[in-house]
Every structure is written in C-alpha cells, then in structure tokens.
mmCIF file of C-alpha atoms in Angstrom:
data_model
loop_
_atom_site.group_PDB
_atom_site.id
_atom_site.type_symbol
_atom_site.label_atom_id
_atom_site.label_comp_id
_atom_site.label_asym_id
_atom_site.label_seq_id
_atom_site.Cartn_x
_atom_site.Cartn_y
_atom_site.Cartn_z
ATOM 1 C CA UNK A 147 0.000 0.000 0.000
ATOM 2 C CA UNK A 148 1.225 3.606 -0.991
ATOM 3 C CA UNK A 149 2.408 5.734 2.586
ATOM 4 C CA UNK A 150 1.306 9.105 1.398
ATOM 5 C CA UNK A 151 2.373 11.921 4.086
ATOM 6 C CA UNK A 152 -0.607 14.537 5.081
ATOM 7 C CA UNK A 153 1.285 17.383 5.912
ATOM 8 C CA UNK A 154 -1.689 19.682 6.845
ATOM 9 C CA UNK A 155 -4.367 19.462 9.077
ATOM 10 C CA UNK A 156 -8.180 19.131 8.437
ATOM 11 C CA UNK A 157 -10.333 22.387 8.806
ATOM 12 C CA UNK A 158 -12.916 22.812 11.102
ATOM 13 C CA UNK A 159 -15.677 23.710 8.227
ATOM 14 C CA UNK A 160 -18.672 23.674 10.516
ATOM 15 C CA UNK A 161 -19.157 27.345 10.717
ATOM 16 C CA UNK A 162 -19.701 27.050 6.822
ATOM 17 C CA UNK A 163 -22.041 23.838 6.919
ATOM 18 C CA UNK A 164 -25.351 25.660 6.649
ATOM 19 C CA UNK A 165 -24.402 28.409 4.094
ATOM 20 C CA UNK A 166 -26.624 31.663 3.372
ATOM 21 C CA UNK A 167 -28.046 30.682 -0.186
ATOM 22 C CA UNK A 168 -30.030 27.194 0.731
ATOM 23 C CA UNK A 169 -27.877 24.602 -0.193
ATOM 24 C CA UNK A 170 -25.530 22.908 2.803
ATOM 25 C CA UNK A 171 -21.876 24.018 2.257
ATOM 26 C CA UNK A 172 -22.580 27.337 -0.359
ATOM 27 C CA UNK A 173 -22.041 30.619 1.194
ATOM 28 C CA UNK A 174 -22.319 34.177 -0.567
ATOM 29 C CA UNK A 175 -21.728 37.717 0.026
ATOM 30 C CA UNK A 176 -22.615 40.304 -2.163
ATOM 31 C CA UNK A 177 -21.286 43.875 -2.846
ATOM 32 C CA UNK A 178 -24.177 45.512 -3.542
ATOM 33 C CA UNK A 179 -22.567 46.620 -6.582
ATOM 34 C CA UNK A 180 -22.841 45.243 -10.053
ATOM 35 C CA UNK A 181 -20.437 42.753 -11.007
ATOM 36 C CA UNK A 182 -20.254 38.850 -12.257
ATOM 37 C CA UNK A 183 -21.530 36.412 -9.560
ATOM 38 C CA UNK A 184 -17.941 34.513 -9.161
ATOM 39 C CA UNK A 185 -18.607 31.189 -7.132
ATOM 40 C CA UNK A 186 -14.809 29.189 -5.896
ATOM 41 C CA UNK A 187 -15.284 25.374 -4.762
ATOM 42 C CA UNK A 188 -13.529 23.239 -2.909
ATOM 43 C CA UNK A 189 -14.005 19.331 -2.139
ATOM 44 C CA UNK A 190 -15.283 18.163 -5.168
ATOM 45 C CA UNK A 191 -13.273 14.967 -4.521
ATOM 46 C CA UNK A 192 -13.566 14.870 -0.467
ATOM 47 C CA UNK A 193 -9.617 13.991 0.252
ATOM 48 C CA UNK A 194 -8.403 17.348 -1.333
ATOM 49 C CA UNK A 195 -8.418 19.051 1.823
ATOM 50 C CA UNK A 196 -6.649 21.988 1.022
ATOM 51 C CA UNK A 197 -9.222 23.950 -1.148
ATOM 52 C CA UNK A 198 -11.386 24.136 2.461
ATOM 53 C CA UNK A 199 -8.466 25.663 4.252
ATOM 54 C CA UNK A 200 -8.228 28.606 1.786
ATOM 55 C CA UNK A 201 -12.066 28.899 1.650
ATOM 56 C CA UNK A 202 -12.354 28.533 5.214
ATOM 57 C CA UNK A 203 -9.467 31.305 6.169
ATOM 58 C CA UNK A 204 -11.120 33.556 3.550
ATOM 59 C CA UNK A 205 -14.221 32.994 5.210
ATOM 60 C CA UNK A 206 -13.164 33.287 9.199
ATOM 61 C CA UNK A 207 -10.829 36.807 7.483
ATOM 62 C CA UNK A 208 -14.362 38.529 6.044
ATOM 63 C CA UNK A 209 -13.117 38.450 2.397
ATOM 64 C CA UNK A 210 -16.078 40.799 0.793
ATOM 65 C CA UNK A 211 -16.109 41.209 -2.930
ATOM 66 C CA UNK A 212 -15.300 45.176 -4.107
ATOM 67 C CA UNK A 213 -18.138 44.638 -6.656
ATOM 68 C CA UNK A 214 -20.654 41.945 -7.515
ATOM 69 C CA UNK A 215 -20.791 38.792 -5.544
ATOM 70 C CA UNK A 216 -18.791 36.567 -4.568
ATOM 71 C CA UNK A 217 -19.185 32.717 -3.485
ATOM 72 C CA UNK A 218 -17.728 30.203 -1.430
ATOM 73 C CA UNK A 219 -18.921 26.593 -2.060
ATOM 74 C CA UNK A 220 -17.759 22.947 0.282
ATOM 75 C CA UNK A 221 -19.478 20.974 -2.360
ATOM 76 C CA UNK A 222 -19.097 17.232 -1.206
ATOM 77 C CA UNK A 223 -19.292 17.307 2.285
ATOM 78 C CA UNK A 224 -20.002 13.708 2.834
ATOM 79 C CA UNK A 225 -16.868 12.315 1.319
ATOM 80 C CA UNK A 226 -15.137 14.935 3.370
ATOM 81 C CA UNK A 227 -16.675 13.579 6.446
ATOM 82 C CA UNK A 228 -15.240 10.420 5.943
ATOM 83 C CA UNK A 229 -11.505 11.722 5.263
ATOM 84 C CA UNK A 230 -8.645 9.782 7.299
ATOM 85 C CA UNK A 231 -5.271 10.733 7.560
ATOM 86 C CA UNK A 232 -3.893 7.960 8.275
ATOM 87 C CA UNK A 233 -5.862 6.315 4.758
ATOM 88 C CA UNK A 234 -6.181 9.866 3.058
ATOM 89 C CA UNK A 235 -6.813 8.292 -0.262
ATOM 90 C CA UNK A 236 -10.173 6.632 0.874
ATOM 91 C CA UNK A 237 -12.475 9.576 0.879
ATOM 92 C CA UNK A 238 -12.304 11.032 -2.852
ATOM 93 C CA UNK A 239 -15.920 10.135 -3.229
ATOM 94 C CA UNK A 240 -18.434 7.764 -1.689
ATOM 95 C CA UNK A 241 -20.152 6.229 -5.080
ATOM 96 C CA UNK A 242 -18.787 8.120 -7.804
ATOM 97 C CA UNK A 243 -16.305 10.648 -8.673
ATOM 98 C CA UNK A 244 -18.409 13.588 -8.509
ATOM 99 C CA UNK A 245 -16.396 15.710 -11.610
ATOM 100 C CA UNK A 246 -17.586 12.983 -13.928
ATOM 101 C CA UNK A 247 -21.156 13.786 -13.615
ATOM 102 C CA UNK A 248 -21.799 17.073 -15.215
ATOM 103 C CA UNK A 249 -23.505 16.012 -18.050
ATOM 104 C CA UNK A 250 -26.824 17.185 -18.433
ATOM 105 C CA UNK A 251 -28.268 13.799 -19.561
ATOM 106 C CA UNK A 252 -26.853 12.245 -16.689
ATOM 107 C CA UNK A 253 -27.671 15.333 -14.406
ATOM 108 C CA UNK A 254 -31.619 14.903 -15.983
ATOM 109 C CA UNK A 255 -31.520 10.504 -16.071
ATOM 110 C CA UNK A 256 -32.969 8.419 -13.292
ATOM 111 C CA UNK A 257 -29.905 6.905 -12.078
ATOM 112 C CA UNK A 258 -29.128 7.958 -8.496
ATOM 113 C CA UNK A 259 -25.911 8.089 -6.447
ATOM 114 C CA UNK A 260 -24.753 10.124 -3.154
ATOM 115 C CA UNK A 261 -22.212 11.973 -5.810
ATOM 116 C CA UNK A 262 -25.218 12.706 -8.260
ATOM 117 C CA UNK A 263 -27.832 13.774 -5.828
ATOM 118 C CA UNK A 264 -25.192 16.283 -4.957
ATOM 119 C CA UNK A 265 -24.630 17.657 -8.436
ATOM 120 C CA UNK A 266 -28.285 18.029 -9.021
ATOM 121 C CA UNK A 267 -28.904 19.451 -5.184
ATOM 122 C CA UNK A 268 -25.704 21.963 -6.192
ATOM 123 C CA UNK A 269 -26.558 22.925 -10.125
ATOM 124 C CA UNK A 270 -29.444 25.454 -9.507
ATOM 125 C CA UNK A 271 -26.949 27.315 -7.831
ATOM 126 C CA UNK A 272 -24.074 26.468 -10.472
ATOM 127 C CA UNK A 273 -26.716 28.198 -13.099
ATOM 128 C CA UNK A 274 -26.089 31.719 -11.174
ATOM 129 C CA UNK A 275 -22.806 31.374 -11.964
ATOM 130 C CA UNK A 276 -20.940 33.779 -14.055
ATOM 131 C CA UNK A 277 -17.575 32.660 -13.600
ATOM 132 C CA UNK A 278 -16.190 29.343 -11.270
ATOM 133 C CA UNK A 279 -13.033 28.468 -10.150
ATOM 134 C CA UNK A 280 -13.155 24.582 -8.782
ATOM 135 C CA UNK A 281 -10.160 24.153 -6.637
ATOM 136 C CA UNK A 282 -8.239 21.151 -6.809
ATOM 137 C CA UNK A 283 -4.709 19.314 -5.687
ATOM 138 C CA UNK A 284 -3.171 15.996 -7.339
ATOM 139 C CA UNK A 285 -2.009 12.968 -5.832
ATOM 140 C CA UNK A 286 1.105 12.544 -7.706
ATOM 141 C CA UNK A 287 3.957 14.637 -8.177
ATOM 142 C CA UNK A 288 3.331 17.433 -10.768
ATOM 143 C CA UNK A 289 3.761 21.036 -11.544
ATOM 144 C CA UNK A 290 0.920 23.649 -10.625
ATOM 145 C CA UNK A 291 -1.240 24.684 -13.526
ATOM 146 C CA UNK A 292 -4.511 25.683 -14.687
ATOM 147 C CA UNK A 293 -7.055 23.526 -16.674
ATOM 148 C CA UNK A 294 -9.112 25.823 -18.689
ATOM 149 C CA UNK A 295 -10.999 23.464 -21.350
ATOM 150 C CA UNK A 296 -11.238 24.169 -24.462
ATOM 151 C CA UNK A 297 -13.496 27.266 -25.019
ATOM 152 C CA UNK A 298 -11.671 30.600 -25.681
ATOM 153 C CA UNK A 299 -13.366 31.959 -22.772
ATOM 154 C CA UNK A 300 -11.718 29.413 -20.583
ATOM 155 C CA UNK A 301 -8.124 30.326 -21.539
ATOM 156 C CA UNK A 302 -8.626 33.940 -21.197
ATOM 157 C CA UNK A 303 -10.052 33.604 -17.468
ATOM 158 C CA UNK A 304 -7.011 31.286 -17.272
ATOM 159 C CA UNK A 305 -3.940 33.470 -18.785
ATOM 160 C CA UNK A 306 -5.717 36.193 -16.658
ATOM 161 C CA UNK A 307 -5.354 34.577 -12.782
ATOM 162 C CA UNK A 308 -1.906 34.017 -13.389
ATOM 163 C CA UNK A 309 -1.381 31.795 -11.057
ATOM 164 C CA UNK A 310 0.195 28.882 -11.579
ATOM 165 C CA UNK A 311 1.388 30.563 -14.731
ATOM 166 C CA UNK A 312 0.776 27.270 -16.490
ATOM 167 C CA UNK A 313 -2.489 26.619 -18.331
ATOM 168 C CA UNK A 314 -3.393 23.755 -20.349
ATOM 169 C CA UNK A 315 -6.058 23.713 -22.432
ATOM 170 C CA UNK A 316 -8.057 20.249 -22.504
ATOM 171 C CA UNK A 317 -11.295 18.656 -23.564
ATOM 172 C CA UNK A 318 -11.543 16.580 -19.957
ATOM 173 C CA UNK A 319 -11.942 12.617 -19.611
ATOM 174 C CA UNK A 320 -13.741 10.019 -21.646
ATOM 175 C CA UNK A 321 -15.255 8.595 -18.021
ATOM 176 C CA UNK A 322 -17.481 11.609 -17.379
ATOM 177 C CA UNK A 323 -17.891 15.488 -17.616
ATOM 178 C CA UNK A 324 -16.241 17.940 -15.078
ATOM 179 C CA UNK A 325 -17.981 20.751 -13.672
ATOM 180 C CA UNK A 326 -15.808 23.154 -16.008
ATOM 181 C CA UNK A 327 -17.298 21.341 -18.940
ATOM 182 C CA UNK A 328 -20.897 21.720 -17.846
ATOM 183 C CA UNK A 329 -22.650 23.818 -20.899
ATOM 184 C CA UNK A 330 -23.151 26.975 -18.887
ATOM 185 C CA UNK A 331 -19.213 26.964 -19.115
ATOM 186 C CA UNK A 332 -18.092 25.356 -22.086
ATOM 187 C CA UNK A 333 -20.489 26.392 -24.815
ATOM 188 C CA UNK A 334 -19.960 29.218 -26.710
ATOM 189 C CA UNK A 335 -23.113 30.286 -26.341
ATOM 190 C CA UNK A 336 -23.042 31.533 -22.807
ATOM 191 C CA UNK A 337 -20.165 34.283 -21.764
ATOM 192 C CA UNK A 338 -19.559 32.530 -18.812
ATOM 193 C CA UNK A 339 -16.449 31.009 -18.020
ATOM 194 C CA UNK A 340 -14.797 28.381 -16.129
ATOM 195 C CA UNK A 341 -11.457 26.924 -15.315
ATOM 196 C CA UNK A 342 -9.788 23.957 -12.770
ATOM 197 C CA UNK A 343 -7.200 24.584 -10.805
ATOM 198 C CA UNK A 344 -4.494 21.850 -10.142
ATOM 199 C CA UNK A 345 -2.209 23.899 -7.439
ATOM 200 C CA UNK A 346 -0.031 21.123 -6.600
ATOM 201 C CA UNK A 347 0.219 17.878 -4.793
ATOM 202 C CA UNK A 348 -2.290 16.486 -2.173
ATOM 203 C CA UNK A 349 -1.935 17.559 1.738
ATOM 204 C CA UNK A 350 0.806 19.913 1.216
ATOM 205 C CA UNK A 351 1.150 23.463 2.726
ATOM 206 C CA UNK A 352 3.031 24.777 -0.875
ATOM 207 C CA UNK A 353 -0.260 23.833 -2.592
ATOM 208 C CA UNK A 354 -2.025 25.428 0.048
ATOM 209 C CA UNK A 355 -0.516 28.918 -0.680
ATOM 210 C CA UNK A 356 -0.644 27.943 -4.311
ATOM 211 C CA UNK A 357 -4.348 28.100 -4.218
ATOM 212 C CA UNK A 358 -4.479 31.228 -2.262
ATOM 213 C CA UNK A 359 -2.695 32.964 -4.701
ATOM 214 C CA UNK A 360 -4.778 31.785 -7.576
ATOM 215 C CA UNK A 361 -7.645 32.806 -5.970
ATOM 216 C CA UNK A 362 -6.342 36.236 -5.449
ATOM 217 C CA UNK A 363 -5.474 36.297 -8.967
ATOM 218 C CA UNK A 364 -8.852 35.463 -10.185
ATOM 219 C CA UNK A 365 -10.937 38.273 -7.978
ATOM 220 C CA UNK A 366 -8.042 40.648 -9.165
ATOM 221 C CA UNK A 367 -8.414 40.073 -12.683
ATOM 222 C CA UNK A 368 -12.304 40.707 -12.378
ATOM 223 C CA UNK A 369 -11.815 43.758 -10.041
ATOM 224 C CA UNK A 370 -13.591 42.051 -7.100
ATOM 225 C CA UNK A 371 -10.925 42.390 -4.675
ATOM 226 C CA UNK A 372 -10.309 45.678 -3.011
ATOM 227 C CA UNK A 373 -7.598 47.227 -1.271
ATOM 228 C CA UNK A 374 -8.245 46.249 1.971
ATOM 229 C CA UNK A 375 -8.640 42.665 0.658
ATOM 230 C CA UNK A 376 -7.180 39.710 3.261
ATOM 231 C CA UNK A 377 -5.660 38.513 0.254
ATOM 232 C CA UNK A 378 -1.754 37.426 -0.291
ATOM 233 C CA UNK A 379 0.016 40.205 -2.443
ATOM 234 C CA UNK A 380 0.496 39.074 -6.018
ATOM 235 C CA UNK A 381 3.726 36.959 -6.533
ATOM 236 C CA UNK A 382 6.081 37.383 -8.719
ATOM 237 C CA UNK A 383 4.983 37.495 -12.577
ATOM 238 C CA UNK A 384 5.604 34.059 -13.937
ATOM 239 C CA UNK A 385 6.396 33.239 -17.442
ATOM 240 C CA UNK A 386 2.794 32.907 -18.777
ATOM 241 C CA UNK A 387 2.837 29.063 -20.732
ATOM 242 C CA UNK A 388 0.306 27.463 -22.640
ATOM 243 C CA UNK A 389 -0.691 24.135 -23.769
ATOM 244 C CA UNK A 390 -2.908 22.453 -25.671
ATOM 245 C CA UNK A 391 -3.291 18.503 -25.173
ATOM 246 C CA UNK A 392 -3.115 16.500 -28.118
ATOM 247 C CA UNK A 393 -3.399 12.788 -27.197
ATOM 248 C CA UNK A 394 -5.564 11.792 -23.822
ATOM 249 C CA UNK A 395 -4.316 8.644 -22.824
ATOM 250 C CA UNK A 396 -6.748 6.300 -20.945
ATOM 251 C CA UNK A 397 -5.230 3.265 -19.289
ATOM 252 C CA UNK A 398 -6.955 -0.022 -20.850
ATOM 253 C CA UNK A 399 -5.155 -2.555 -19.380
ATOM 254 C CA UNK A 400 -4.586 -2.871 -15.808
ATOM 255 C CA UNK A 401 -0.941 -3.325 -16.497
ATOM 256 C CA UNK A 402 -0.245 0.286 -17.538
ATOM 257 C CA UNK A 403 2.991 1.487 -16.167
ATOM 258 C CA UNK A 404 5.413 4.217 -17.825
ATOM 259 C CA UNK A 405 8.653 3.159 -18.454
ATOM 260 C CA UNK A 406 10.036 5.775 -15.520
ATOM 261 C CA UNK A 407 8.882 7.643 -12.579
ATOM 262 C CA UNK A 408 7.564 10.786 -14.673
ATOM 263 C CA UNK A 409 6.650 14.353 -13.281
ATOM 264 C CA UNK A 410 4.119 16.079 -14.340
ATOM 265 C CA UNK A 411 5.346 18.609 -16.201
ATOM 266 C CA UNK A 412 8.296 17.008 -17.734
ATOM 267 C CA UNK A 413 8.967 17.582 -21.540
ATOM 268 C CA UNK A 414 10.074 14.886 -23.591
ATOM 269 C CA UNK A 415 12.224 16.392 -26.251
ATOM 270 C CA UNK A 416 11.706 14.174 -28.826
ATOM 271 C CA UNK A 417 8.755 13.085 -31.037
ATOM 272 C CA UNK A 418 7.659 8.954 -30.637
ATOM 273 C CA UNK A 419 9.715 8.350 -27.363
ATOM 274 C CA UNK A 420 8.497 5.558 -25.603
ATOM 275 C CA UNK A 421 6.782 6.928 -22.498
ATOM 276 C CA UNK A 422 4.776 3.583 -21.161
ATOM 277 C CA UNK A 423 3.238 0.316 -22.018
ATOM 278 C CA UNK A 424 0.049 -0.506 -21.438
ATOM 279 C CA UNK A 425 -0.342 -4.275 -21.601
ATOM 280 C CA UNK A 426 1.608 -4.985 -25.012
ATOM 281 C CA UNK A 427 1.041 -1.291 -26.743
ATOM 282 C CA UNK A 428 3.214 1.174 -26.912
ATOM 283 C CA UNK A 429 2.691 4.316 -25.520
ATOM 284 C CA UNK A 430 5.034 6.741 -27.387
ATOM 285 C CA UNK A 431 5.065 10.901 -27.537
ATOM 286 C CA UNK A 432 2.914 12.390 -30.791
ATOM 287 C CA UNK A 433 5.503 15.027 -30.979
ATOM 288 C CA UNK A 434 8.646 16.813 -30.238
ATOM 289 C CA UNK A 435 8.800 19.078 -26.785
ATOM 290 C CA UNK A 436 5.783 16.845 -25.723
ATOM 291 C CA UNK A 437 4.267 18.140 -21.943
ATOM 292 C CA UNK A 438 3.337 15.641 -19.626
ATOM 293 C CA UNK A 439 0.113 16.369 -17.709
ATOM 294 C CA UNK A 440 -0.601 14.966 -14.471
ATOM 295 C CA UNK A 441 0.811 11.398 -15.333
ATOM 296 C CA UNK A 442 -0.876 8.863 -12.725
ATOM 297 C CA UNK A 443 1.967 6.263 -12.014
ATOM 298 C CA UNK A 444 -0.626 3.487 -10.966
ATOM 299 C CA UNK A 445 -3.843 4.442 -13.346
ATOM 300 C CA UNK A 446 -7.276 2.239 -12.295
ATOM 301 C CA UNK A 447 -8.065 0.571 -16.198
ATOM 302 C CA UNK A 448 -10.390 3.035 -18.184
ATOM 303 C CA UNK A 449 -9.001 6.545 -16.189
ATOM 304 C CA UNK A 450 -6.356 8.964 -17.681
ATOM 305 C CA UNK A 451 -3.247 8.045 -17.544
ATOM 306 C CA UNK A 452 -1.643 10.938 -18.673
ATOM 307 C CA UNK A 453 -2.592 13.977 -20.906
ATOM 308 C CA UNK A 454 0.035 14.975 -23.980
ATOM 309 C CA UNK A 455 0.466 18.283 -24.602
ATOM 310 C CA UNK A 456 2.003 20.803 -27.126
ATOM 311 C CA UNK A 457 3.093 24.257 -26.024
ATOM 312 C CA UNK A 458 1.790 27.175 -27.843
ATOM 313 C CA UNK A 459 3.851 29.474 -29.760
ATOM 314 C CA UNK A 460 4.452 32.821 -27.597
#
C-alpha cells in the first residue's frame, strides 16, 4: 500500500455547513454593486483538503467582494466527512467521482448516487454562476497549472489569474464530464467562463498557498478584490505558458505502467519516445517538446493516464 504523508491538518468547516443561499456548504456575500456572480469550490473529490483551508481562512478573514458577488462553495461534504489521515486516499468520493457527472443527460436521467444527488442538489446554484473556479490538488507529483478546457473563454479567465502561470487547455476525460465542462461553461453560447485549478500535490502546505494565490489572482483580474482585501500580495509574474493537449491517454489494461517515474510537467524532447506500455502497446510521444500532464503512475483501467500536450507558440 502507498504511505502518502498529510502534511496539513483538516479544517474545522462547521461554521460554513449551513451556508446563506439554501444549499448545505454554499455561502455568498454580495457587494451591492454590479459585477459577475464569481462562485470558488472546494471538495469536489472529499480527500483534497486543502481547497477548504483557503475557503475557510477567507471565510473566518471577512473576504467581501469590491463589486458583484462573490461565493464560497464545500461541495461534497459527505466524502469529506469520511476523510482519514492515516488512509487519506479513501475519501475522494463515496459512489462516484463527482467531476464525472456534469452532463446534463446524466444530471436529468434516473440513475441515483450520493455523488449525483449532490450535483443536481448543487446545479441550480451552479446556473447563477458567471464565472467558477473549482479548486483542486493531485495525488502525484506534478507542476501547478490551470485547466481551462477548451473554449476561448476558458483560456482567457485562465492566462488572466496568473497563477500557476501554467495553463493547459483540454477537452476533460472520456469517463465523465467535469464541472468546467458543464454547458453553462463550455459552450460558446453563454459568456460565462470556467477553469480547474491543479495547485499542486495532495496535503501539502506549498499547494495550500498555491491556491491562495490563484484565488487572489482570479478576484483581481475581475476587479472584485479591493484594497483592503485579506488577500496574499500578487507573486512574482511568472512566465505565462500554454498548452494544448493533443493525445488523452486512458489506461486499458490494468498493467499500464510508464517506463520511468515521470513528473508532471516534464517535456520529452523528442517526437515517438516511448513513455509507457500498457499491456503490449506502446505508448510513445505524438511530438517533439511533448508536456506531460498529471501522469498517474498506478492508473485504475479506463481513467487517464496521462494527458500529452504541445506548447503554444508565444
């Protein structure tokens, strides 16, 4: 069995339980002031504990928005109920993984799971939303970065929060739809705009401050912070990257392994370089200066295994 560390400590969240708009876990404050609702969420999987401790400490500091309104959303609250230190993995989800679900003919279909019910308890509220920002951390070791999907929209929001200065650009998972690729986010015909943070591994303080500063970024960029804000000062300007993946590969066997202990964000320099096997096929790179994204070293058959990406020009 894997001995992953938790290096941080489980927030008390109670305070937040019952909310101000209805639904369990969703808090919002408005400025009075016209402005986008923006809605940030935390514990879509129920082991990533470190989205509640920003969203709590924002919370408990009185962050306020400087215009329009401003959201603060625990969003599976059961799963988090359950989480363990000492077996942190265990509490992702109860049935389901809950960012596979946001599919409207799911959300509308008869089946019924704890993970589900939650979605459809959550999306009237998600349908107020002008722009989202759905915290999350990663179990394995990878670089910080942004997921913005595909949509325009999505990279803009992206490039704007700055931080991580990474963004990747990707059409999600052939298991299920995230919340960032619900319609209200990812069609073109809505303006409103969504993107995934990934701010760096699982119960770890960096990732922690990582998310902090992305969420400073975002009400920055849309002129909801003010200046009295109890919000980290902006870091210092990263290089601004992006990505777009070009091969999503999904583990089919459940002998996948990669032929060494990848990162995520390594670049393999050169184009058809053997990466991993997956029962007897080769699993090679599409193309020179090819990103790794979020590589799971011991992928469950029919999940990602690892996202290949090429780096935009500029």
């Amino acid at each position: 069995m894997l001995d992953f560390k938790v290096r941080i400590s489980r927030p008390d969240i109670a305070p937040w339980i019952a909310g101000n708009t209805g639904i369990p876990g969703f808090t919002s404050r408005d400025s009075g002031r016209p402005g986008p609702h923006v809605a940030v969420l935390s514990l879509v999987h129920g082991n990533e504990i470190a989205g509640p401790i920003v969203l709590d400490r924002l919370l408990r500091a009185g962050l306020r928005p400087a215009t329009g309104k401003l959201s603060f959303g625990f969003v599976n609250l059961d799963a988090f109920g359950q989480f363990d230190p000492r077996r942190p993995t265990a509490s992702r989800f109860l049935d389901e993984d809950l960012n596979r679900v946001w599919d409207k003919a799911i959300l509308d279909g008869p089946r019924h799971s704890r993970e589900l019910d939650r979605a459809r308890e959550i999306r009237p509220f998600i349908d107020t939303v002008d722009v989202l920002m759905d915290l999350h951390s990663m179990l394995w070791p990878s670089e910080p970065l942004i997921l913005s999907g595909v949509p325009e929209k999505g990279k803009a929001l992206a490039r704007g929060i700055g931080t991580p200065s990474l963004v990747v650009a990707d059409s999600g998972h052939v298991n299920g739809r995230r919340l960032i690729d619900y319609p209200r986010f990812s069609s073109a015909e809505t303006p409103c705009a969504g993107c995934l943070v990934e701010a760096g591994q699982h119960w770890e303080e960096t990732t922690v401050d990582t998310m902090l500063d992305s969420v400073a970024g975002l009400l920055r960029h849309l002129g909801l912070a003010g200046a009295d804000s109890p919000l980290p000062p902006p870091p210092p300007a990263g290089v601004p990257r992006m990505a777009t993946v070009t091969t999503a590969v999904t583990a089919m066997t459940s002998g996948f392994a990669f032929v060494q202990t990848y990162r995520g964000g390594d670049v393999i320099p050169r184009r058809n370089t053997l990466i991993a096997m997956d029962g007897g096929t080769e699993i090679r790179t599409p193309h020179d200066d090819c990103l790794l994204v979020m590589p799971a070293l011991r992928p469950s058959r029919g999940h990602t295994a690892v996202r290949l990406a090429r780096f935009e020009p500029g």
